[in-house]
């Protein structure tokens, strides 16, 4: 298989390239050449898709499959799709569950209403960029487009820092604010499982939209944090705390305490999307302990969470130590 990845050096793009190389595929990446490295044997084309004639390096190429991870202006997705329509038969666009309009009921599948977004729009918020990007791809490739609506993505290479924050916090030891309840189901996908599913389905030329994320309850907050303690070898003590107390203190789920969204919260839908379509098409998700251990191993190798490839940095995640200490009723950290 001849694979083209638009991007290819960030979190999802890098995992996709690595999986394709592992399979022995011929891999080409297209990016500005300003971020990260690619494995040996991967061909790198340079260009800026937002600049005039920025897609010129793609002219004359031929591939069996393209994977596009872009999360900026939708019109840049449309430009790339039009540039590639004669060079590749199938287009995989990495979208997001954020494309759905709120409120989203628990268990909602791919048929749920989406935010209103234009395919030729300039840069906007994440939800509208991804929804507009989907429309842009569909206008050009139609049924030959696979729309991958991922959710929370964890694993080695994570460039937002949700799981890395928990790993680093637990590694410091001491009393750790653990947001309850311990049996709260969580929903996520390991980036390597996401990449494998995309390449499998892309090679089969599957089209349409899929929520590509584990079943809700593939792991719980308790299982996640127990895996973090085990992976780091820390003597940290998890102090399980009722969600009502945490929320009353103004702590934000998902951002201040990454991954965690308690039952009844307006953003609980982030952990409760319908995924039967993806599972029926072959999605498999590895155990949480494997994802956590491999992410800790990677984090120790690289030292810190990497910058996002080609896009502005997102706000930092994680609870301030003084706020955590106040909630636990313990002395302020030194």
mmCIF file of C-alpha atoms in Angstrom:
data_model
loop_
_atom_site.group_PDB
_atom_site.id
_atom_site.type_symbol
_atom_site.label_atom_id
_atom_site.label_comp_id
_atom_site.label_asym_id
_atom_site.label_seq_id
_atom_site.Cartn_x
_atom_site.Cartn_y
_atom_site.Cartn_z
ATOM 1 C CA UNK A 1 0.000 0.000 0.000
ATOM 2 C CA UNK A 2 1.132 3.506 -0.831
ATOM 3 C CA UNK A 3 0.099 5.874 1.942
ATOM 4 C CA UNK A 4 0.137 9.664 1.984
ATOM 5 C CA UNK A 5 -0.237 11.393 5.351
ATOM 6 C CA UNK A 6 -0.982 15.099 5.390
ATOM 7 C CA UNK A 7 0.915 16.095 8.507
ATOM 8 C CA UNK A 8 2.552 12.984 9.873
ATOM 9 C CA UNK A 9 4.773 14.313 12.665
ATOM 10 C CA UNK A 10 2.203 15.104 15.365
ATOM 11 C CA UNK A 11 0.329 12.817 17.744
ATOM 12 C CA UNK A 12 -2.180 11.026 15.501
ATOM 13 C CA UNK A 13 -0.221 11.543 12.296
ATOM 14 C CA UNK A 14 2.953 10.193 13.850
ATOM 15 C CA UNK A 15 1.199 7.090 15.150
ATOM 16 C CA UNK A 16 -0.366 6.521 11.727
ATOM 17 C CA UNK A 17 3.008 6.771 9.991
ATOM 18 C CA UNK A 18 4.593 4.412 12.532
ATOM 19 C CA UNK A 19 1.844 1.818 12.065
ATOM 20 C CA UNK A 20 2.084 2.001 8.271
ATOM 21 C CA UNK A 21 5.873 1.580 8.423
ATOM 22 C CA UNK A 22 5.415 -1.414 10.745
ATOM 23 C CA UNK A 23 3.183 -2.967 8.072
ATOM 24 C CA UNK A 24 5.810 -2.465 5.389
ATOM 25 C CA UNK A 25 3.793 0.134 3.473
ATOM 26 C CA UNK A 26 5.339 2.810 1.280
ATOM 27 C CA UNK A 27 4.789 6.048 3.222
ATOM 28 C CA UNK A 28 4.934 9.680 2.172
ATOM 29 C CA UNK A 29 4.257 12.633 4.460
ATOM 30 C CA UNK A 30 3.395 16.144 3.381
ATOM 31 C CA UNK A 31 4.035 19.036 5.773
ATOM 32 C CA UNK A 32 6.033 22.211 6.213
ATOM 33 C CA UNK A 33 9.083 20.323 7.451
ATOM 34 C CA UNK A 34 9.296 22.472 10.570
ATOM 35 C CA UNK A 35 8.266 19.989 13.258
ATOM 36 C CA UNK A 36 9.455 16.555 14.258
ATOM 37 C CA UNK A 37 11.106 13.771 12.342
ATOM 38 C CA UNK A 38 9.903 10.794 10.336
ATOM 39 C CA UNK A 39 11.087 7.163 10.477
ATOM 40 C CA UNK A 40 13.810 6.017 8.093
ATOM 41 C CA UNK A 41 12.482 5.220 4.647
ATOM 42 C CA UNK A 42 9.557 7.648 4.816
ATOM 43 C CA UNK A 43 9.496 10.146 1.956
ATOM 44 C CA UNK A 44 8.872 13.743 3.030
ATOM 45 C CA UNK A 45 7.257 16.330 0.774
ATOM 46 C CA UNK A 46 7.326 19.937 1.905
ATOM 47 C CA UNK A 47 4.612 22.513 1.484
ATOM 48 C CA UNK A 48 2.266 24.842 3.353
ATOM 49 C CA UNK A 49 -1.342 23.975 2.525
ATOM 50 C CA UNK A 50 -2.485 27.455 3.599
ATOM 51 C CA UNK A 51 -0.174 29.294 1.183
ATOM 52 C CA UNK A 52 -0.706 30.053 -2.511
ATOM 53 C CA UNK A 53 0.571 27.075 -4.507
ATOM 54 C CA UNK A 54 1.366 25.438 -1.162
ATOM 55 C CA UNK A 55 0.160 22.038 -2.408
ATOM 56 C CA UNK A 56 2.396 21.995 -5.481
ATOM 57 C CA UNK A 57 4.577 19.191 -4.111
ATOM 58 C CA UNK A 58 1.605 16.819 -4.377
ATOM 59 C CA UNK A 59 1.174 17.322 -8.115
ATOM 60 C CA UNK A 60 1.916 14.167 -10.089
ATOM 61 C CA UNK A 61 1.972 11.840 -7.112
ATOM 62 C CA UNK A 62 0.011 8.594 -6.874
ATOM 63 C CA UNK A 63 -1.093 6.890 -3.676
ATOM 64 C CA UNK A 64 -3.628 4.278 -2.629
ATOM 65 C CA UNK A 65 -4.783 6.114 0.475
ATOM 66 C CA UNK A 66 -4.475 9.517 2.136
ATOM 67 C CA UNK A 67 -4.916 10.290 5.837
ATOM 68 C CA UNK A 68 -5.511 13.928 6.762
ATOM 69 C CA UNK A 69 -5.221 15.050 10.399
ATOM 70 C CA UNK A 70 -5.814 18.786 9.805
ATOM 71 C CA UNK A 71 -7.789 20.685 12.455
ATOM 72 C CA UNK A 72 -7.500 24.206 11.076
ATOM 73 C CA UNK A 73 -9.545 26.075 8.470
ATOM 74 C CA UNK A 74 -11.988 23.793 6.601
ATOM 75 C CA UNK A 75 -11.157 25.429 3.282
ATOM 76 C CA UNK A 76 -7.611 24.027 3.582
ATOM 77 C CA UNK A 77 -9.139 20.532 3.745
ATOM 78 C CA UNK A 78 -11.143 21.239 0.609
ATOM 79 C CA UNK A 79 -8.065 22.556 -1.183
ATOM 80 C CA UNK A 80 -6.140 19.385 -0.352
ATOM 81 C CA UNK A 81 -9.011 17.130 -1.396
ATOM 82 C CA UNK A 82 -9.323 18.871 -4.759
ATOM 83 C CA UNK A 83 -5.560 18.680 -5.285
ATOM 84 C CA UNK A 84 -5.592 14.930 -4.634
ATOM 85 C CA UNK A 85 -8.795 13.842 -6.330
ATOM 86 C CA UNK A 86 -6.925 12.451 -9.330
ATOM 87 C CA UNK A 87 -4.021 11.035 -7.338
ATOM 88 C CA UNK A 88 -5.643 8.926 -4.626
ATOM 89 C CA UNK A 89 -8.909 6.930 -4.633
ATOM 90 C CA UNK A 90 -9.759 7.114 -0.929
ATOM 91 C CA UNK A 91 -9.572 9.911 1.655
ATOM 92 C CA UNK A 92 -9.465 9.359 5.424
ATOM 93 C CA UNK A 93 -10.195 12.500 7.417
ATOM 94 C CA UNK A 94 -9.465 12.467 11.152
ATOM 95 C CA UNK A 95 -12.432 14.326 12.570
ATOM 96 C CA UNK A 96 -13.761 14.474 16.132
ATOM 97 C CA UNK A 97 -16.772 13.747 18.287
ATOM 98 C CA UNK A 98 -16.789 17.494 18.904
ATOM 99 C CA UNK A 99 -18.672 17.921 15.618
ATOM 100 C CA UNK A 100 -21.984 16.989 17.293
ATOM 101 C CA UNK A 101 -24.469 19.682 18.276
ATOM 102 C CA UNK A 102 -25.304 20.026 21.950
ATOM 103 C CA UNK A 103 -27.017 18.722 23.947
ATOM 104 C CA UNK A 104 -25.974 15.235 22.894
ATOM 105 C CA UNK A 105 -27.872 12.375 24.535
ATOM 106 C CA UNK A 106 -25.993 9.448 26.049
ATOM 107 C CA UNK A 107 -25.232 6.720 23.532
ATOM 108 C CA UNK A 108 -25.788 8.953 20.502
ATOM 109 C CA UNK A 109 -24.383 7.504 17.310
ATOM 110 C CA UNK A 110 -23.164 8.905 14.034
ATOM 111 C CA UNK A 111 -26.662 10.020 13.041
ATOM 112 C CA UNK A 112 -26.743 12.738 15.730
ATOM 113 C CA UNK A 113 -27.077 16.350 14.500
ATOM 114 C CA UNK A 114 -23.835 18.241 13.885
ATOM 115 C CA UNK A 115 -22.854 21.857 14.431
ATOM 116 C CA UNK A 116 -23.524 24.064 11.447
ATOM 117 C CA UNK A 117 -20.236 24.589 9.627
ATOM 118 C CA UNK A 118 -19.201 25.667 6.144
ATOM 119 C CA UNK A 119 -16.694 23.723 4.023
ATOM 120 C CA UNK A 120 -14.999 26.883 2.763
ATOM 121 C CA UNK A 121 -14.731 28.611 6.141
ATOM 122 C CA UNK A 122 -11.546 30.118 7.536
ATOM 123 C CA UNK A 123 -10.032 29.100 10.846
ATOM 124 C CA UNK A 124 -12.532 28.878 13.714
ATOM 125 C CA UNK A 125 -13.115 26.858 16.847
ATOM 126 C CA UNK A 126 -12.249 23.179 16.936
ATOM 127 C CA UNK A 127 -15.792 21.841 16.532
ATOM 128 C CA UNK A 128 -16.585 24.016 13.520
ATOM 129 C CA UNK A 129 -13.191 23.362 11.922
ATOM 130 C CA UNK A 130 -13.707 19.610 12.083
ATOM 131 C CA UNK A 131 -17.360 19.726 10.987
ATOM 132 C CA UNK A 132 -16.476 22.022 8.096
ATOM 133 C CA UNK A 133 -13.537 19.780 7.204
ATOM 134 C CA UNK A 134 -15.875 16.792 6.976
ATOM 135 C CA UNK A 135 -18.136 18.667 4.582
ATOM 136 C CA UNK A 136 -15.183 19.780 2.492
ATOM 137 C CA UNK A 137 -13.953 16.194 2.040
ATOM 138 C CA UNK A 138 -17.448 14.909 1.255
ATOM 139 C CA UNK A 139 -17.957 17.541 -1.457
ATOM 140 C CA UNK A 140 -14.947 16.149 -3.321
ATOM 141 C CA UNK A 141 -14.723 12.442 -2.419
ATOM 142 C CA UNK A 142 -18.295 11.566 -1.447
ATOM 143 C CA UNK A 143 -18.621 7.871 -0.546
ATOM 144 C CA UNK A 144 -14.854 7.475 -0.951
ATOM 145 C CA UNK A 145 -14.320 9.497 2.234
ATOM 146 C CA UNK A 146 -13.921 7.901 5.667
ATOM 147 C CA UNK A 147 -14.730 10.355 8.480
ATOM 148 C CA UNK A 148 -13.079 9.263 11.716
ATOM 149 C CA UNK A 149 -14.829 10.915 14.666
ATOM 150 C CA UNK A 150 -12.352 10.197 17.398
ATOM 151 C CA UNK A 151 -12.940 11.088 21.013
ATOM 152 C CA UNK A 152 -10.412 11.331 23.830
ATOM 153 C CA UNK A 153 -7.130 10.040 22.387
ATOM 154 C CA UNK A 154 -4.464 8.774 24.777
ATOM 155 C CA UNK A 155 -1.145 7.002 24.390
ATOM 156 C CA UNK A 156 2.517 7.653 23.594
ATOM 157 C CA UNK A 157 3.057 10.955 21.809
ATOM 158 C CA UNK A 158 0.100 12.773 23.369
ATOM 159 C CA UNK A 159 0.597 16.498 22.763
ATOM 160 C CA UNK A 160 -2.181 17.878 24.977
ATOM 161 C CA UNK A 161 -0.953 16.320 28.182
ATOM 162 C CA UNK A 162 -4.002 14.755 29.813
ATOM 163 C CA UNK A 163 -2.590 11.341 30.676
ATOM 164 C CA UNK A 164 0.944 12.787 31.064
ATOM 165 C CA UNK A 165 -0.394 15.184 33.702
ATOM 166 C CA UNK A 166 -1.765 12.301 35.769
ATOM 167 C CA UNK A 167 1.476 10.358 35.372
ATOM 168 C CA UNK A 168 3.640 13.255 36.467
ATOM 169 C CA UNK A 169 1.326 14.177 39.334
ATOM 170 C CA UNK A 170 1.207 10.639 40.718
ATOM 171 C CA UNK A 171 4.957 10.231 40.233
ATOM 172 C CA UNK A 172 5.511 13.162 42.631
ATOM 173 C CA UNK A 173 3.833 11.087 45.344
ATOM 174 C CA UNK A 174 1.938 12.153 48.410
ATOM 175 C CA UNK A 175 -1.818 12.531 48.686
ATOM 176 C CA UNK A 176 -3.413 12.792 45.233
ATOM 177 C CA UNK A 177 -6.908 14.176 44.686
ATOM 178 C CA UNK A 178 -8.705 11.330 42.910
ATOM 179 C CA UNK A 179 -12.031 12.481 41.444
ATOM 180 C CA UNK A 180 -14.827 10.069 42.241
ATOM 181 C CA UNK A 181 -16.618 7.913 41.977
ATOM 182 C CA UNK A 182 -13.957 5.255 41.599
ATOM 183 C CA UNK A 183 -16.204 3.177 39.310
ATOM 184 C CA UNK A 184 -16.944 6.091 36.943
ATOM 185 C CA UNK A 185 -16.799 4.725 33.348
ATOM 186 C CA UNK A 186 -14.424 6.479 30.963
ATOM 187 C CA UNK A 187 -14.292 6.378 27.166
ATOM 188 C CA UNK A 188 -11.146 6.935 25.112
ATOM 189 C CA UNK A 189 -9.018 5.354 22.398
ATOM 190 C CA UNK A 190 -5.325 4.530 22.360
ATOM 191 C CA UNK A 191 -3.756 6.385 19.449
ATOM 192 C CA UNK A 192 -2.207 3.145 18.152
ATOM 193 C CA UNK A 193 -5.583 1.404 18.069
ATOM 194 C CA UNK A 194 -7.019 4.424 16.278
ATOM 195 C CA UNK A 195 -4.232 4.357 13.686
ATOM 196 C CA UNK A 196 -4.581 0.622 13.073
ATOM 197 C CA UNK A 197 -8.350 0.881 12.594
ATOM 198 C CA UNK A 198 -7.991 3.811 10.179
ATOM 199 C CA UNK A 199 -5.455 2.009 8.036
ATOM 200 C CA UNK A 200 -7.449 -1.224 8.030
ATOM 201 C CA UNK A 201 -10.675 0.455 6.990
ATOM 202 C CA UNK A 202 -8.950 2.853 4.622
ATOM 203 C CA UNK A 203 -7.244 -0.034 2.826
ATOM 204 C CA UNK A 204 -10.680 -1.656 2.472
ATOM 205 C CA UNK A 205 -12.010 1.665 1.111
ATOM 206 C CA UNK A 206 -14.712 1.933 3.732
ATOM 207 C CA UNK A 207 -16.579 5.241 3.632
ATOM 208 C CA UNK A 208 -18.886 7.142 5.939
ATOM 209 C CA UNK A 209 -18.688 8.486 9.492
ATOM 210 C CA UNK A 210 -17.612 6.417 12.511
ATOM 211 C CA UNK A 211 -17.267 7.216 16.211
ATOM 212 C CA UNK A 212 -13.853 5.643 16.803
ATOM 213 C CA UNK A 213 -13.462 5.355 20.560
ATOM 214 C CA UNK A 214 -13.772 2.622 23.162
ATOM 215 C CA UNK A 215 -17.034 1.617 24.724
ATOM 216 C CA UNK A 216 -17.901 3.697 27.761
ATOM 217 C CA UNK A 217 -16.579 1.662 30.659
ATOM 218 C CA UNK A 218 -13.688 0.092 28.756
ATOM 219 C CA UNK A 219 -11.962 1.387 31.888
ATOM 220 C CA UNK A 220 -12.983 3.356 34.978
ATOM 221 C CA UNK A 221 -11.320 6.285 36.714
ATOM 222 C CA UNK A 222 -10.279 3.854 39.414
ATOM 223 C CA UNK A 223 -8.660 1.488 36.932
ATOM 224 C CA UNK A 224 -6.948 4.357 35.119
ATOM 225 C CA UNK A 225 -5.418 5.857 38.245
ATOM 226 C CA UNK A 226 -4.475 2.451 39.663
ATOM 227 C CA UNK A 227 -2.610 1.810 36.401
ATOM 228 C CA UNK A 228 -0.870 5.184 36.754
ATOM 229 C CA UNK A 229 0.289 4.323 40.284
ATOM 230 C CA UNK A 230 1.524 0.927 39.124
ATOM 231 C CA UNK A 231 3.330 2.262 36.046
ATOM 232 C CA UNK A 232 5.152 5.022 37.920
ATOM 233 C CA UNK A 233 5.978 2.855 40.945
ATOM 234 C CA UNK A 234 4.907 5.779 43.095
ATOM 235 C CA UNK A 235 4.027 5.715 46.785
ATOM 236 C CA UNK A 236 1.196 8.172 46.041
ATOM 237 C CA UNK A 237 -2.030 7.789 48.008
ATOM 238 C CA UNK A 238 -5.196 8.214 45.959
ATOM 239 C CA UNK A 239 -7.694 10.248 47.993
ATOM 240 C CA UNK A 240 -11.053 9.534 46.373
ATOM 241 C CA UNK A 241 -13.281 12.595 46.655
ATOM 242 C CA UNK A 242 -16.982 13.068 45.938
ATOM 243 C CA UNK A 243 -17.639 14.949 42.703
ATOM 244 C CA UNK A 244 -20.025 17.380 44.429
ATOM 245 C CA UNK A 245 -17.219 18.690 46.628
ATOM 246 C CA UNK A 246 -14.838 19.016 43.693
ATOM 247 C CA UNK A 247 -17.360 20.866 41.533
ATOM 248 C CA UNK A 248 -18.368 23.175 44.404
ATOM 249 C CA UNK A 249 -14.741 24.302 44.595
ATOM 250 C CA UNK A 250 -14.882 25.468 40.968
ATOM 251 C CA UNK A 251 -12.716 22.674 39.612
ATOM 252 C CA UNK A 252 -13.382 22.064 35.921
ATOM 253 C CA UNK A 253 -13.854 18.486 34.741
ATOM 254 C CA UNK A 254 -11.799 17.503 31.689
ATOM 255 C CA UNK A 255 -9.413 20.468 32.050
ATOM 256 C CA UNK A 256 -8.419 20.808 35.718
ATOM 257 C CA UNK A 257 -8.768 17.068 36.283
ATOM 258 C CA UNK A 258 -8.072 15.549 32.859
ATOM 259 C CA UNK A 259 -10.219 12.675 31.542
ATOM 260 C CA UNK A 260 -12.726 13.015 34.422
ATOM 261 C CA UNK A 261 -16.316 14.045 33.638
ATOM 262 C CA UNK A 262 -18.789 13.122 36.412
ATOM 263 C CA UNK A 263 -22.268 11.782 35.818
ATOM 264 C CA UNK A 264 -24.847 14.503 35.302
ATOM 265 C CA UNK A 265 -22.326 17.071 34.065
ATOM 266 C CA UNK A 266 -23.137 18.909 30.831
ATOM 267 C CA UNK A 267 -20.025 17.461 29.192
ATOM 268 C CA UNK A 268 -20.683 13.870 30.258
ATOM 269 C CA UNK A 269 -21.495 13.077 26.621
ATOM 270 C CA UNK A 270 -17.724 13.118 26.027
ATOM 271 C CA UNK A 271 -17.633 9.740 27.776
ATOM 272 C CA UNK A 272 -20.876 8.214 26.516
ATOM 273 C CA UNK A 273 -21.002 8.155 22.721
ATOM 274 C CA UNK A 274 -22.379 5.255 20.713
ATOM 275 C CA UNK A 275 -19.622 3.122 19.181
ATOM 276 C CA UNK A 276 -21.302 -0.051 17.944
ATOM 277 C CA UNK A 277 -20.679 0.838 14.309
ATOM 278 C CA UNK A 278 -16.896 1.061 14.817
ATOM 279 C CA UNK A 279 -16.767 -2.139 16.874
ATOM 280 C CA UNK A 280 -18.821 -3.977 14.264
ATOM 281 C CA UNK A 281 -16.248 -2.909 11.672
ATOM 282 C CA UNK A 282 -13.297 -4.278 13.635
ATOM 283 C CA UNK A 283 -12.250 -1.737 16.271
ATOM 284 C CA UNK A 284 -10.324 -3.306 19.140
ATOM 285 C CA UNK A 285 -9.017 -1.437 22.189
ATOM 286 C CA UNK A 286 -6.064 -2.545 24.282
ATOM 287 C CA UNK A 287 -6.159 -2.667 28.110
ATOM 288 C CA UNK A 288 -5.793 0.607 29.962
ATOM 289 C CA UNK A 289 -2.729 -0.663 31.834
ATOM 290 C CA UNK A 290 -0.878 -1.080 28.523
ATOM 291 C CA UNK A 291 -1.735 2.429 27.360
ATOM 292 C CA UNK A 292 -0.652 3.920 30.696
ATOM 293 C CA UNK A 293 2.603 1.957 30.976
ATOM 294 C CA UNK A 294 3.648 2.721 27.399
ATOM 295 C CA UNK A 295 2.829 6.420 27.812
ATOM 296 C CA UNK A 296 4.931 6.606 30.987
ATOM 297 C CA UNK A 297 7.829 4.888 29.221
ATOM 298 C CA UNK A 298 7.585 7.360 26.329
ATOM 299 C CA UNK A 299 7.246 10.373 28.645
ATOM 300 C CA UNK A 300 10.424 9.455 30.507
ATOM 301 C CA UNK A 301 12.245 9.180 27.182
ATOM 302 C CA UNK A 302 11.151 12.569 25.807
ATOM 303 C CA UNK A 303 11.118 14.427 29.134
ATOM 304 C CA UNK A 304 8.042 16.596 28.554
ATOM 305 C CA UNK A 305 4.864 16.854 26.503
ATOM 306 C CA UNK A 306 5.793 17.943 22.961
ATOM 307 C CA UNK A 307 4.432 21.009 21.244
ATOM 308 C CA UNK A 308 1.483 20.509 18.906
ATOM 309 C CA UNK A 309 2.613 20.101 15.321
ATOM 310 C CA UNK A 310 1.835 23.160 13.234
ATOM 311 C CA UNK A 311 -0.963 24.545 15.430
ATOM 312 C CA UNK A 312 -1.218 27.007 18.334
ATOM 313 C CA UNK A 313 -0.724 25.530 21.786
ATOM 314 C CA UNK A 314 -3.858 24.691 23.743
ATOM 315 C CA UNK A 315 -4.372 25.842 27.309
ATOM 316 C CA UNK A 316 -2.443 23.780 29.816
ATOM 317 C CA UNK A 317 -4.377 21.044 31.607
ATOM 318 C CA UNK A 318 -4.156 19.958 35.222
ATOM 319 C CA UNK A 319 -5.010 21.206 38.678
ATOM 320 C CA UNK A 320 -2.793 23.751 40.417
ATOM 321 C CA UNK A 321 -1.001 22.138 43.402
ATOM 322 C CA UNK A 322 -2.272 24.735 45.861
ATOM 323 C CA UNK A 323 -5.880 24.187 44.826
ATOM 324 C CA UNK A 324 -5.396 20.429 45.136
ATOM 325 C CA UNK A 325 -3.925 20.819 48.621
ATOM 326 C CA UNK A 326 -6.815 23.042 49.667
ATOM 327 C CA UNK A 327 -9.357 20.472 48.508
ATOM 328 C CA UNK A 328 -7.537 17.719 50.358
ATOM 329 C CA UNK A 329 -7.259 19.832 53.485
ATOM 330 C CA UNK A 330 -3.500 19.316 53.576
ATOM 331 C CA UNK A 331 -0.658 21.852 53.921
ATOM 332 C CA UNK A 332 0.340 23.733 50.806
ATOM 333 C CA UNK A 333 3.040 22.023 48.754
ATOM 334 C CA UNK A 334 6.562 23.336 49.286
#
